[in-house]
Amino acid sequence: MSAKDVLVIAPHPDDETLGAGGTIARSAAAGLKVTVLTVAAHMPPLYSEAVHQKTLAESRKAQALLGAAEPRFLDLPALSLGEVPVAEFNGAIQAVVKEIEPSVVLCPYPDRHIDHRLIFDAVMVATRPVGPGAGIKLLAAYETLSETHWNAPHIEPNFVPSWVVDISATIDLKLQALACYESQVPPFPGPRSLEAARALALFRGTQAGFAYGEGFHIIRMTSAVEELVTGV
Amino acid sequence: MSAKDVLVIAPHPDDETLGAGGTIARSAAAGLKVTVLTVAAHMPPLYSEAVHQKTLAESRKAQALLGAAEPRFLDLPALSLGEVPVAEFNGAIQAVVKEIEPSVVLCPYPDRHIDHRLIFDAVMVATRPVGPGAGIKLLAAYETLSETHWNAPHIEPNFVPSWVVDISATIDLKLQALACYESQVPPFPGPRSLEAARALALFRGTQAGFAYGEGFHIIRMTSAVEELVTGV
Amino acid sequence: MSAKDVLVIAPHPDDETLGAGGTIARSAAAGLKVTVLTVAAHMPPLYSEAVHQKTLAESRKAQALLGAAEPRFLDLPALSLGEVPVAEFNGAIQAVVKEIEPSVVLCPYPDRHIDHRLIFDAVMVATRPVGPGAGIKLLAAYETLSETHWNAPHIEPNFVPSWVVDISATIDLKLQALACYESQVPPFPGPRSLEAARALALFRGTQAGFAYGEGFHIIRMTSAVEELVTGV
Amino acid sequence: MSAKDVLVIAPHPDDETLGAGGTIARSAAAGLKVTVLTVAAHMPPLYSEAVHQKTLAESRKAQALLGAAEPRFLDLPALSLGEVPVAEFNGAIQAVVKEIEPSVVLCPYPDRHIDHRLIFDAVMVATRPVGPGAGIKLLAAYETLSETHWNAPHIEPNFVPSWVVDISATIDLKLQALACYESQVPPFPGPRSLEAARALALFRGTQAGFAYGEGFHIIRMTSAVEELVTGV
Amino acid sequence: MSAKDVLVIAPHPDDETLGAGGTIARSAAAGLKVTVLTVAAHMPPLYSEAVHQKTLAESRKAQALLGAAEPRFLDLPALSLGEVPVAEFNGAIQAVVKEIEPSVVLCPYPDRHIDHRLIFDAVMVATRPVGPGAGIKLLAAYETLSETHWNAPHIEPNFVPSWVVDISATIDLKLQALACYESQVPPFPGPRSLEAARALALFRGTQAGFAYGEGFHIIRMTSAVEELVTGV
Amino acid sequence: MSAKDVLVIAPHPDDETLGAGGTIARSAAAGLKVTVLTVAAHMPPLYSEAVHQKTLAESRKAQALLGAAEPRFLDLPALSLGEVPVAEFNGAIQAVVKEIEPSVVLCPYPDRHIDHRLIFDAVMVATRPVGPGAGIKLLAAYETLSETHWNAPHIEPNFVPSWVVDISATIDLKLQALACYESQVPPFPGPRSLEAARALALFRGTQAGFAYGEGFHIIRMTSAVEELVTGV
């Protein structure tokens, strides 16, 4: 356990890579411990157990490539999270926050996929700046190709990044990790294709002053200026 | 003059190509008359006359590639539009709307560049659904690489597309036209580089169901459903 | 089955007429096939079976007046949609989209009535630009008198039309269809009275350049310009 | 001068009637003193002196019908307000606030017309809750037919009422006052026609629980509950 | 029963004091009847019966200090409101509105706490301007320290007051009432500490022209101007 | 010149202290070089030269207390910034950015005071992530007591902090610095009184997990995670 831990919360296997793969790889390469908590799973009865095991294996492989720490899976059934009592659901996520005591938490933006919304809500409760959440210096939401961009314009919240991390050095690793998800990544011009992921990174990066980037919506930051610029 | 004319309003040379180049090329290829009205110019005293002539020449070359009709230039000085009296400025744009009687008007999104904002305001007045503006079936705003994405998140308006045109067949033409602007297009990873323009088109396209697209924010549409689906 | 089909999704009987009756009538008169899918019903145990049958009969009569195709009813219990598992609920709507393959989908704006919100969410999933949703050229949300205007200002989304259809030729038909809903339409000054419906249409129309109109919030359009202006 | 004075600020002659005519008439009938301050005028050089005098006369006639107090005109040239130094412009409006010491101020919503925006800004400065503004109990913005509804959806602010005044008893007087503006009111289906004004009032009213209403966006209210319910 | 009744809806014991304690005290002192309806309770199985009884006792004591009328408790289990059928939940709140016939309703802003959101939704249905809700002159949402300020910026709605009540004369009473909630109020610098409550009141007040204030977001007001200024 | 420089841009003397005084003091105490650029001055003809000199002296004294570096004053006339040509105005601010090469830039939120808006616009241009702006790791806007909270709710942008700096150790220094501005700070309950400044800091701090804080709206951050947590 370290004050510099990073916790990435993924609704389903692949979301952590789509949304923050380059940042995970860069952070890990810099010596930080990055733990990915995957909340939901493609499991029975909606999915076969074979699919379940395949996506878990893909996730382990992708996370290893990125340099993340031992993967954590809550293994709750995808598309049925609303059936878990709220207090229990919030508690399951809060327990991980309490155990890891992360400095940085990255979570999904609330978007088209109902699991992303329910997990966003639970993360927001689990990371409140009291109790286990008091030590979190930065809470930010990442975008998930397709789901995030399918929110209805100006009816539902629309993603606009306030934070862009330079992932020029890890874009290739991100795409290799994404390629591990054979069951989830469609060929071009699929909305989650490797080409789409590269294009989004190039677009975010060039608009922020570098080549490839990952964009985040900052929800709460409490770092002091001297903490922010120490590593510059 | 035809009921099917398209009018694209560009603040400066290159904005029409960055924002709507693929759509211009596709529309022209389909037989529509597309006129580009460029409002401001890089002219003395802020710019040399040589720069002025060079950008005009680049614009003529790019527009010819895209298949646009005879270019129109208002030749007002960039960064000094606020010094033109409002009634006169609105009138200059309204005169073109009155003459062309377009069915579709594409204008810049109000963004980081003050000229884009002032022109947006003037277009909004010139296209009101009365008098010369009554025949306009569709008014939409395009995004301009860098300027549009440099609006402050959640303080200034942030671009979210409600309309995406499939430009898979004309993306190459768009990039060729953009390459004509030697004075304006920086090398990668510049925010207006050819690579950034291609990435944005690929991102917009894949999120809308195809390969390459151009995104627009629809401001006002008055087409009937039977008009909309006739060409499908 | 035709590439030019229109699908109107109504939470309850009368919503399709309140929100899009004039557009349905105009589209049908122009030769388009317009199918109305009514999702929820005023059925036992919250309502008597007599009320259920009466509202179904009113809906059939109103839809016939407007010229819509054979009505579709999912017959799910009003105010209990949240109890249907999400995957099942989304699937029920998606099945209709898959069967009809519409070019245009009109759905309710998410507003005061919880059924409208849940159906909006399900439609948004069912019409994503992949699989059966890839052929949809236009997805838009209509306003429902009273429910839409009872969203809390600036806390919940507030309806602002980006698309207004000229229904001057069909406003009378719309009001006749609305009058079929004897069980739902209160006398003036009721919020869903015939007078209120006429006033809203006149207000929307005159602000858009004609006499009577229906306003929509465009969520996603992928038509090309030459498709849009062909019918002008 | 009375603690119960109402000040209505109109950009041009007719805006006070379009936006708040029914409320002015109701307030005056209840014994309140309502003063209308008209800021801009249709005057030379953009308009002829004949037009100027005609609109002033129309305004006097309309205000008399509504029962307003002696009209106030700043007589600044329409469409040229931006040329008045900011401190001077703010000061001119602040001087009237200081003199009248109103309890309630009604001002235009910032919309399509640039004069409305500049006047909105100046009113916001003049009514700050310090000095002469400290006694203002309620500051609210009214909607102006056409201009307010021509703001770009979701780019510019869009009017949504948080306050609706029941003008069922004064709707006829409002329309008679509006009819005084022969130079400004077009025939149906003009966006400022009498029919459009009646329809908007009926729409606002029926959605708020009565027959005819005028909608306002409350900017700042400081009344106590016991003050609010005394008159109920 | 009186036309001047005020109904304050509190999700849990202490919310009425945090959000509107000063306004309750001022209104009661002015002779109005103010009823607090507390919807949820800290009860078994999530909380012990001892906690339940303690919070009820604290609430009775605090409300008595503020001068509120006989307390009303719905006693629904906190964090499980979503399990009550929607029609039943809305009905429970609507029954109280029907019985009390309030002129003014104050409800929680929809924020971080899911109970606040569900109660907000139910209040919005129960207070619609039809039937029992037609007599409500003012519906406004109060802010709850911590929960309201933990909504995600620009993703979820963010509280901005349009109405501030001067509670300079009752701030001490508010803080005394808050101190009754021994089980809920943490020491400074806790987010719901007495110091935080005083600071928020001082901040809201000084920005509105006086010393201490309580801020509200007005959702719907239908008072006439002469009603508003009678008590001034 | 250092890669860790902080640049605070103040519209007028006192804004830097009101908005970021505690953060300036904390950063300076931690060894960072913090430069305050004051753009406008209370100078003739709107103000006397005596006032001008007094406010400059107050600013020097306050900045010295906070530990800021040598003060920079552009000495442009308050309330007349709009009369400076845009290119020249942007250039004046950009020149300072170019010279200082800051890692962090803090600027005013665009609010009620027109100078704040114009300076915000110019800063946004001067700090674009190209040229001299490419090295900026963090750009954020601070709130200014009264002016920021007098923006019209939901018409103009409303401040909601995404970043709160713990200034518990420097709140006293901030208030001492504020007290230096004898000409600007009114007694309680003035909107810029010392009591109001302390209350805002206590409110922001307690909602973020500590005692006193300063809130900022993050516009653009490009730090990597390992840079962010190095100093934690």
Short mmCIF file of C-alpha atoms in Angstrom, two decimals, chain A residues 109 143-147 149-154 158-162 188-193 195-200 202-212 217, chain B residues 109 143-147 149-154 158-162 188-193 195-200 202-212 217:
data_model
loop_
_atom_site.label_atom_id
_atom_site.label_comp_id
_atom_site.label_asym_id
_atom_site.label_seq_id
_atom_site.Cartn_x
_atom_site.Cartn_y
_atom_site.Cartn_z
CA TYR A 109 -17.92 8.87 -17.50
CA GLU A 143 -14.20 8.54 -21.99
CA THR A 144 -15.13 5.16 -23.45
CA LEU A 145 -15.19 5.00 -27.24
CA SER A 146 -18.74 4.72 -28.58
CA GLU A 147 -20.66 4.57 -25.27
CA HIS A 149 -20.07 9.51 -27.60
CA TRP A 150 -23.57 8.10 -27.80
CA ASN A 151 -24.94 10.23 -25.01
CA ALA A 152 -27.67 12.45 -26.46
CA PRO A 153 -26.24 15.91 -27.24
CA HIS A 154 -27.40 18.49 -24.72
CA ASN A 158 -21.43 15.34 -22.95
CA PHE A 159 -17.76 14.60 -22.44
CA VAL A 160 -15.36 17.54 -22.72
CA PRO A 161 -11.82 16.94 -21.40
CA SER A 162 -10.28 19.29 -18.83
CA PHE A 188 -12.48 -0.80 -38.83
CA PRO A 189 -14.75 1.16 -39.14
CA GLY A 190 -16.20 -0.29 -35.96
CA PRO A 191 -16.70 2.32 -33.22
CA ARG A 192 -14.23 0.50 -30.92
CA SER A 193 -11.76 -0.53 -33.61
CA GLU A 195 -8.13 2.66 -35.78
CA ALA A 196 -10.83 4.54 -33.87
CA ALA A 197 -8.86 4.28 -30.64
CA ARG A 198 -5.72 5.59 -32.32
CA ALA A 199 -7.63 8.44 -33.97
CA LEU A 200 -9.22 9.56 -30.72
CA LEU A 202 -4.28 11.56 -31.86
CA PHE A 203 -7.15 14.04 -31.82
CA ARG A 204 -7.00 14.55 -28.05
CA GLY A 205 -3.21 14.80 -28.10
CA THR A 206 -2.83 17.29 -30.94
CA GLN A 207 -5.42 19.62 -29.44
CA ALA A 208 -3.45 19.64 -26.17
CA GLY A 209 0.03 20.29 -27.53
CA PHE A 210 1.49 16.83 -28.23
CA ALA A 211 1.00 13.77 -30.42
CA TYR A 212 -1.23 11.29 -28.58
CA HIS A 217 -13.06 15.17 -17.02
CA TYR B 109 -19.06 27.32 -34.25
CA GLU B 143 -16.06 22.58 -35.82
CA THR B 144 -12.65 24.08 -36.58
CA LEU B 145 -9.66 22.04 -35.42
CA SER B 146 -7.90 23.68 -32.46
CA GLU B 147 -9.99 26.86 -32.17
CA HIS B 149 -11.47 22.56 -29.05
CA TRP B 150 -9.84 25.42 -27.14
CA ASN B 151 -13.09 26.78 -25.77
CA ALA B 152 -12.98 26.52 -21.98
CA PRO B 153 -14.81 23.36 -20.85
CA HIS B 154 -18.18 24.22 -19.29
CA ASN B 158 -18.47 23.06 -26.15
CA PHE B 159 -18.99 21.41 -29.52
CA VAL B 160 -21.04 18.21 -29.56
CA PRO B 161 -22.22 17.03 -33.00
CA SER B 162 -25.91 16.31 -33.64
CA PHE B 188 2.34 16.69 -37.09
CA PRO B 189 1.70 16.96 -34.18
CA GLY B 190 0.43 20.44 -34.93
CA PRO B 191 -3.21 20.97 -33.93
CA ARG B 192 -4.21 21.66 -37.55
CA SER B 193 -1.92 19.08 -39.16
CA GLU B 195 -2.88 13.88 -39.38
CA ALA B 196 -5.08 15.70 -36.86
CA ALA B 197 -7.68 16.45 -39.54
CA ARG B 198 -7.77 12.80 -40.62
CA ALA B 199 -8.00 11.60 -37.01
CA LEU B 200 -10.92 13.88 -36.22
CA LEU B 202 -12.12 9.06 -38.45
CA PHE B 203 -13.27 9.62 -34.87
CA ARG B 204 -16.46 11.41 -35.90
CA GLY B 205 -17.19 8.83 -38.60
CA THR B 206 -16.68 5.68 -36.56
CA GLN B 207 -18.87 6.98 -33.75
CA ALA B 208 -21.68 7.60 -36.26
CA GLY B 209 -21.61 4.28 -38.08
CA PHE B 210 -19.13 4.75 -40.93
CA ALA B 211 -15.44 5.38 -41.64
CA TYR B 212 -14.91 9.15 -41.96
CA HIS B 217 -24.21 21.24 -34.47
#
